PDB file of C-alpha atoms in Angstrom:
ATOM      1  CA  MET A1332      34.322  -2.504  19.515  1.00  0.00           C
ATOM      2  CA  PRO A1333      33.200  -1.798  16.958  1.00  0.00           C
ATOM      3  CA  LYS A1334      29.542  -1.584  15.367  1.00  0.00           C
ATOM      4  CA  ALA A1335      27.892  -4.652  13.808  1.00  0.00           C
ATOM      5  CA  LYS A1336      26.849  -3.597  10.050  1.00  0.00           C
ATOM      6  CA  ILE A1337      23.032  -3.275   9.468  1.00  0.00           C
ATOM      7  CA  THR A1338      21.902  -4.124   6.365  1.00  0.00           C
ATOM      8  CA  PRO A1339      19.086  -2.141   5.272  1.00  0.00           C
ATOM      9  CA  PRO A1340      15.814  -3.311   4.475  1.00  0.00           C
ATOM     10  CA  ASN A1341      14.984  -4.365   0.959  1.00  0.00           C
ATOM     11  CA  TRP A1342      12.684  -0.998  -0.101  1.00  0.00           C
ATOM     12  CA  VAL A1343      15.813   1.140   1.495  1.00  0.00           C
ATOM     13  CA  ARG A1344      18.075  -0.936  -1.233  1.00  0.00           C
ATOM     14  CA  ASN A1345      14.888  -0.670  -3.755  1.00  0.00           C
ATOM     15  CA  LEU A1346      15.388   3.145  -2.970  1.00  0.00           C
ATOM     16  CA  ARG A1347      18.253   4.100  -3.419  1.00  0.00           C
ATOM     17  CA  ALA A1348      18.386   2.246  -6.907  1.00  0.00           C
ATOM     18  CA  LEU A1349      16.270   3.807  -8.463  1.00  0.00           C
ATOM     19  CA  MET A1350      17.445   7.269  -6.777  1.00  0.00           C
ATOM     20  CA  GLU A1351      20.525   6.449  -8.920  1.00  0.00           C
ATOM     21  CA  GLN A1352      19.026   4.794 -12.327  1.00  0.00           C
ATOM     22  CA  ARG A1353      16.853   8.100 -11.992  1.00  0.00           C
ATOM     23  CA  GLY A1354      19.114  11.087 -11.393  1.00  0.00           C
ATOM     24  CA  PHE A1355      17.379  12.300  -7.706  1.00  0.00           C
ATOM     25  CA  ASN A1356      19.174  12.846  -4.695  1.00  0.00           C
ATOM     26  CA  PRO A1357      17.155  13.010  -1.379  1.00  0.00           C
ATOM     27  CA  ARG A1358      15.929  16.607  -1.380  1.00  0.00           C
ATOM     28  CA  SER A1359      15.015  15.951  -5.274  1.00  0.00           C
ATOM     29  CA  LEU A1360      12.613  13.175  -4.982  1.00  0.00           C
ATOM     30  CA  SER A1361      11.264  14.469  -1.785  1.00  0.00           C
ATOM     31  CA  LEU A1362      10.191  17.511  -3.977  1.00  0.00           C
ATOM     32  CA  LYS A1363       9.068  15.874  -6.261  1.00  0.00           C
ATOM     33  CA  ALA A1364       7.490  13.302  -4.697  1.00  0.00           C
ATOM     34  CA  GLY A1365       5.492  15.956  -2.312  1.00  0.00           C
ATOM     35  CA  LEU A1366       7.236  15.561   0.590  1.00  0.00           C
ATOM     36  CA  ASN A1367       8.865  17.295   3.060  1.00  0.00           C
ATOM     37  CA  PRO A1368      12.524  17.770   1.620  1.00  0.00           C
ATOM     38  CA  THR A1369      14.494  15.853   4.446  1.00  0.00           C
ATOM     39  CA  ALA A1370      12.136  12.441   3.766  1.00  0.00           C
ATOM     40  CA  VAL A1371      14.338  10.099   1.645  1.00  0.00           C
ATOM     41  CA  ARG A1372      17.108  11.300   3.614  1.00  0.00           C
ATOM     42  CA  ASP A1373      15.916  10.100   6.590  1.00  0.00           C
ATOM     43  CA  MET A1374      14.402   7.428   4.486  1.00  0.00           C
ATOM     44  CA  LEU A1375      17.734   6.210   3.740  1.00  0.00           C
ATOM     45  CA  GLU A1376      19.294   6.497   6.665  1.00  0.00           C
ATOM     46  CA  GLY A1377      17.135   4.093   8.795  1.00  0.00           C
ATOM     47  CA  ARG A1378      15.161   6.814  11.097  1.00  0.00           C
ATOM     48  CA  THR A1379      11.374   5.653   8.822  1.00  0.00           C
ATOM     49  CA  LYS A1380      11.883   1.660   9.461  1.00  0.00           C
ATOM     50  CA  PHE A1381       8.540   1.331   6.814  1.00  0.00           C
ATOM     51  CA  PRO A1382       6.948   3.988   5.612  1.00  0.00           C
ATOM     52  CA  ARG A1383       3.296   4.646   5.349  1.00  0.00           C
ATOM     53  CA  TYR A1384       1.552   3.316   2.262  1.00  0.00           C
ATOM     54  CA  ASP A1385       0.772   7.222   1.312  1.00  0.00           C
ATOM     55  CA  THR A1386       4.202   7.874   0.728  1.00  0.00           C
ATOM     56  CA  ALA A1387       5.274   4.515  -0.675  1.00  0.00           C
ATOM     57  CA  ARG A1388       2.643   5.148  -3.148  1.00  0.00           C
ATOM     58  CA  ALA A1389       4.207   8.659  -4.134  1.00  0.00           C
ATOM     59  CA  LEU A1390       8.025   7.604  -4.055  1.00  0.00           C
ATOM     60  CA  ALA A1391       6.754   4.964  -6.494  1.00  0.00           C
ATOM     61  CA  ALA A1392       4.664   7.270  -8.684  1.00  0.00           C
ATOM     62  CA  ALA A1393       7.717  10.423  -8.434  1.00  0.00           C
ATOM     63  CA  LEU A1394       9.729   6.989  -9.613  1.00  0.00           C
ATOM     64  CA  GLY A1395       7.826   5.890 -12.395  1.00  0.00           C
ATOM     65  CA  THR A1396       7.503   2.411 -10.670  1.00  0.00           C
ATOM     66  CA  THR A1397       4.335   0.962  -8.055  1.00  0.00           C
ATOM     67  CA  PRO A1398       4.446   0.779  -4.643  1.00  0.00           C
ATOM     68  CA  VAL A1399       4.697  -3.224  -5.133  1.00  0.00           C
ATOM     69  CA  ALA A1400       7.820  -2.950  -6.324  1.00  0.00           C
ATOM     70  CA  LEU A1401       9.628  -0.465  -4.804  1.00  0.00           C
ATOM     71  CA  MET A1402       8.840  -2.501  -1.580  1.00  0.00           C
ATOM     72  CA  GLY A1403       8.987  -6.045  -2.580  1.00  0.00           C
ATOM     73  CA  ASP A1404      12.263  -8.110  -2.481  1.00  0.00           C
ATOM     74  CA  LYS A1405      13.623  -9.430  -5.698  1.00  0.00           C
ATOM     75  CA  ALA A1406      10.954 -12.414  -5.838  1.00  0.00           C
ATOM     76  CA  VAL A1407       7.912 -10.039  -6.165  1.00  0.00           C
ATOM     77  CA  THR A1408      10.719  -7.797  -8.877  1.00  0.00           C
ATOM     78  CA  ALA A1409      11.031 -10.971 -11.048  1.00  0.00           C
ATOM     79  CA  GLU A1410       8.015 -12.644 -10.268  1.00  0.00           C
ATOM     80  CA  ILE A1411       6.452  -8.819 -11.211  1.00  0.00           C
ATOM     81  CA  ALA A1412       8.430  -9.055 -14.736  1.00  0.00           C
ATOM     82  CA  GLN A1413       7.707 -12.236 -15.292  1.00  0.00           C
ATOM     83  CA  LYS A1414       3.388 -11.955 -14.761  1.00  0.00           C
ATOM     84  CA  GLY A1415       3.584  -8.975 -16.495  1.00  0.00           C
ATOM     85  CA  ALA A1416       1.944  -5.442 -16.301  1.00  0.00           C
ATOM     86  CA  GLU A1417      -1.304  -6.776 -16.024  1.00  0.00           C
ATOM     87  CA  PHE A1418      -0.380  -8.982 -12.952  1.00  0.00           C
ATOM     88  CA  ALA A1419       1.766  -5.789 -10.986  1.00  0.00           C
ATOM     89  CA  ASP A1420      -2.121  -3.838 -11.581  1.00  0.00           C
ATOM     90  CA  ASP A1421      -3.232  -6.818 -10.059  1.00  0.00           C
ATOM     91  CA  LEU A1422      -0.828  -6.129  -7.079  1.00  0.00           C
ATOM     92  CA  ASP A1423      -0.964  -2.662  -7.140  1.00  0.00           C
ATOM     93  CA  LEU A1424      -4.968  -2.794  -6.166  1.00  0.00           C
ATOM     94  CA  LEU A1425      -4.820  -5.122  -3.728  1.00  0.00           C
ATOM     95  CA  THR A1426      -2.438  -3.584  -1.778  1.00  0.00           C
ATOM     96  CA  GLU A1427      -4.408  -0.398  -1.999  1.00  0.00           C
ATOM     97  CA  ILE A1428      -7.364  -1.441  -0.533  1.00  0.00           C
ATOM     98  CA  ILE A1429      -5.989  -3.654   2.298  1.00  0.00           C
ATOM     99  CA  ALA A1430      -4.134  -0.339   2.992  1.00  0.00           C
ATOM    100  CA  ARG A1431      -7.695   2.214   3.016  1.00  0.00           C
ATOM    101  CA  LEU A1432      -9.518  -0.663   4.682  1.00  0.00           C
ATOM    102  CA  GLN A1433      -6.575  -0.941   7.338  1.00  0.00           C
ATOM    103  CA  GLU A1434      -7.403   3.228   6.986  1.00  0.00           C
ATOM    104  CA  VAL A1435     -10.388   2.732   7.764  1.00  0.00           C
ATOM    105  CA  ILE A1436     -11.006   0.511   9.853  1.00  0.00           C
ATOM    106  CA  GLU A1437      -8.515   2.875  12.300  1.00  0.00           C
ATOM    107  CA  GLU A1438     -10.324   5.471  12.058  1.00  0.00           C
ATOM    108  CA  HIS A1439     -13.768   4.265  13.566  1.00  0.00           C
ATOM    109  CA  ASN A1440     -11.746   2.484  16.204  1.00  0.00           C
ATOM    110  CA  ARG A1441     -13.059  -0.895  15.255  1.00  0.00           C
ATOM    111  CA  GLN A1442     -11.777  -4.320  15.427  1.00  0.00           C
ATOM    112  CA  LEU A1443     -12.201  -7.039  12.565  1.00  0.00           C
ATOM    113  CA  PRO A1444     -11.752 -10.373  12.788  1.00  0.00           C
ATOM    114  CA  PRO A1445      -9.368 -11.357  10.393  1.00  0.00           C
ATOM    115  CA  ARG A1446     -11.458 -14.017   8.313  1.00  0.00           C
ATOM    116  CA  ASP A1447     -14.163 -11.265   7.878  1.00  0.00           C
ATOM    117  CA  PHE A1448     -10.500  -8.625   6.671  1.00  0.00           C
ATOM    118  CA  ALA A1449      -9.989 -11.189   4.547  1.00  0.00           C
ATOM    119  CA  ALA A1450     -13.664 -11.216   2.957  1.00  0.00           C
ATOM    120  CA  MET A1451     -13.991  -8.092   2.875  1.00  0.00           C
ATOM    121  CA  THR A1452     -10.887  -7.531   0.678  1.00  0.00           C
ATOM    122  CA  ALA A1453     -11.242 -10.159  -1.526  1.00  0.00           C
ATOM    123  CA  THR A1454     -15.404  -8.623  -2.303  1.00  0.00           C
ATOM    124  CA  LEU A1455     -13.739  -5.406  -3.038  1.00  0.00           C
ATOM    125  CA  TYR A1456     -10.406  -6.883  -4.916  1.00  0.00           C
ATOM    126  CA  ARG A1457     -13.370  -8.585  -7.485  1.00  0.00           C
ATOM    127  CA  ARG A1458     -15.868  -5.774  -7.483  1.00  0.00           C
ATOM    128  CA  MET A1459     -13.212  -2.557  -8.291  1.00  0.00           C
ATOM    129  CA  HIS A1460     -10.919  -5.646 -10.563  1.00  0.00           C
ATOM    130  CA  ASP A1461     -14.206  -6.528 -12.509  1.00  0.00           C
ATOM    131  CA  SER A1462     -14.907  -3.154 -12.640  1.00  0.00           C
ATOM    132  CA  GLU A1463     -14.262  -0.420 -16.150  1.00  0.00           C
ATOM    133  CA  THR A1464     -12.891   1.795 -14.084  1.00  0.00           C
ATOM    134  CA  ARG A1465     -10.622  -0.187 -12.247  1.00  0.00           C
ATOM    135  CA  HIS A1466      -7.349   1.868 -13.341  1.00  0.00           C
ATOM    136  CA  LYS A1467      -9.075   5.112 -13.811  1.00  0.00           C
ATOM    137  CA  SER A1468      -9.853   5.490  -9.185  1.00  0.00           C
ATOM    138  CA  PHE A1469      -8.497   3.999  -6.549  1.00  0.00           C
ATOM    139  CA  GLY A1470     -11.696   6.597  -5.145  1.00  0.00           C
ATOM    140  CA  SER A1471     -13.853   4.760  -4.840  1.00  0.00           C
ATOM    141  CA  ILE A1472     -12.278   2.380  -3.196  1.00  0.00           C
ATOM    142  CA  ARG A1473     -13.034   4.258   0.114  1.00  0.00           C
ATOM    143  CA  PRO A1474     -17.295   4.108   0.068  1.00  0.00           C
ATOM    144  CA  GLN A1475     -17.217   0.996  -0.749  1.00  0.00           C
ATOM    145  CA  ILE A1476     -15.836   0.033   2.560  1.00  0.00           C
ATOM    146  CA  HIS A1477     -18.130   1.686   3.941  1.00  0.00           C
ATOM    147  CA  ASP A1478     -20.953   1.017   2.375  1.00  0.00           C
ATOM    148  CA  LEU A1479     -18.946  -3.535   3.122  1.00  0.00           C
ATOM    149  CA  LEU A1480     -18.684  -1.916   7.173  1.00  0.00           C
ATOM    150  CA  ASP A1481     -22.163  -0.896   6.661  1.00  0.00           C
ATOM    151  CA  TYR A1482     -23.538  -4.622   6.170  1.00  0.00           C
ATOM    152  CA  GLU A1483     -21.413  -5.832   8.696  1.00  0.00           C
ATOM    153  CA  MET A1484     -22.646  -3.850  11.624  1.00  0.00           C
ATOM    154  CA  LEU A1485     -26.076  -4.659  10.295  1.00  0.00           C
ATOM    155  CA  ARG A1486     -25.053  -8.065  10.139  1.00  0.00           C
ATOM    156  CA  GLN A1487     -23.632  -8.871  13.624  1.00  0.00           C
ATOM    157  CA  LYS A1488     -27.061  -6.119  14.402  1.00  0.00           C
ATOM    158  CA  LYS A1489     -29.507  -8.806  13.495  1.00  0.00           C
ATOM    159  CA  ARG A1490     -27.589 -11.839  15.325  1.00  0.00           C
ATOM    160  CA  ARG A1491     -28.080 -10.556  18.486  1.00  0.00           C
TER     161      ARG A1491
END
């Protein structure tokens, strides 16, 4: 019985297309992105179901695109093309905030109700979006997350 052909995920198709456009082979892209020499090959062969955000960001940077464009589907790519660079930057900022918030929560073995997660994400997004350092560094996200989590812990203690 022949094996059914499995359609690769959007992000793998996007990765292949961008590699072809930019003239990368799997090893050269892995090295340029600062990854293990076989990382991209493993992704293309289906050994990686979904890369960590840091990996997607490194690949996107090496390919001259954004993590959102690399990982998104055709509708997202079309929307980015239609709405422009500022919209793409907003998506990248929001993606970075969500990834970092999830990391910090996991590092501290905390659980956050979805409503609180969404509220913290929105707060961080507004702070970062309105700041003048928005495009200069995502490094200020983690300290702000810690501040919000500390505040939330104090608020919860006060309720008891």
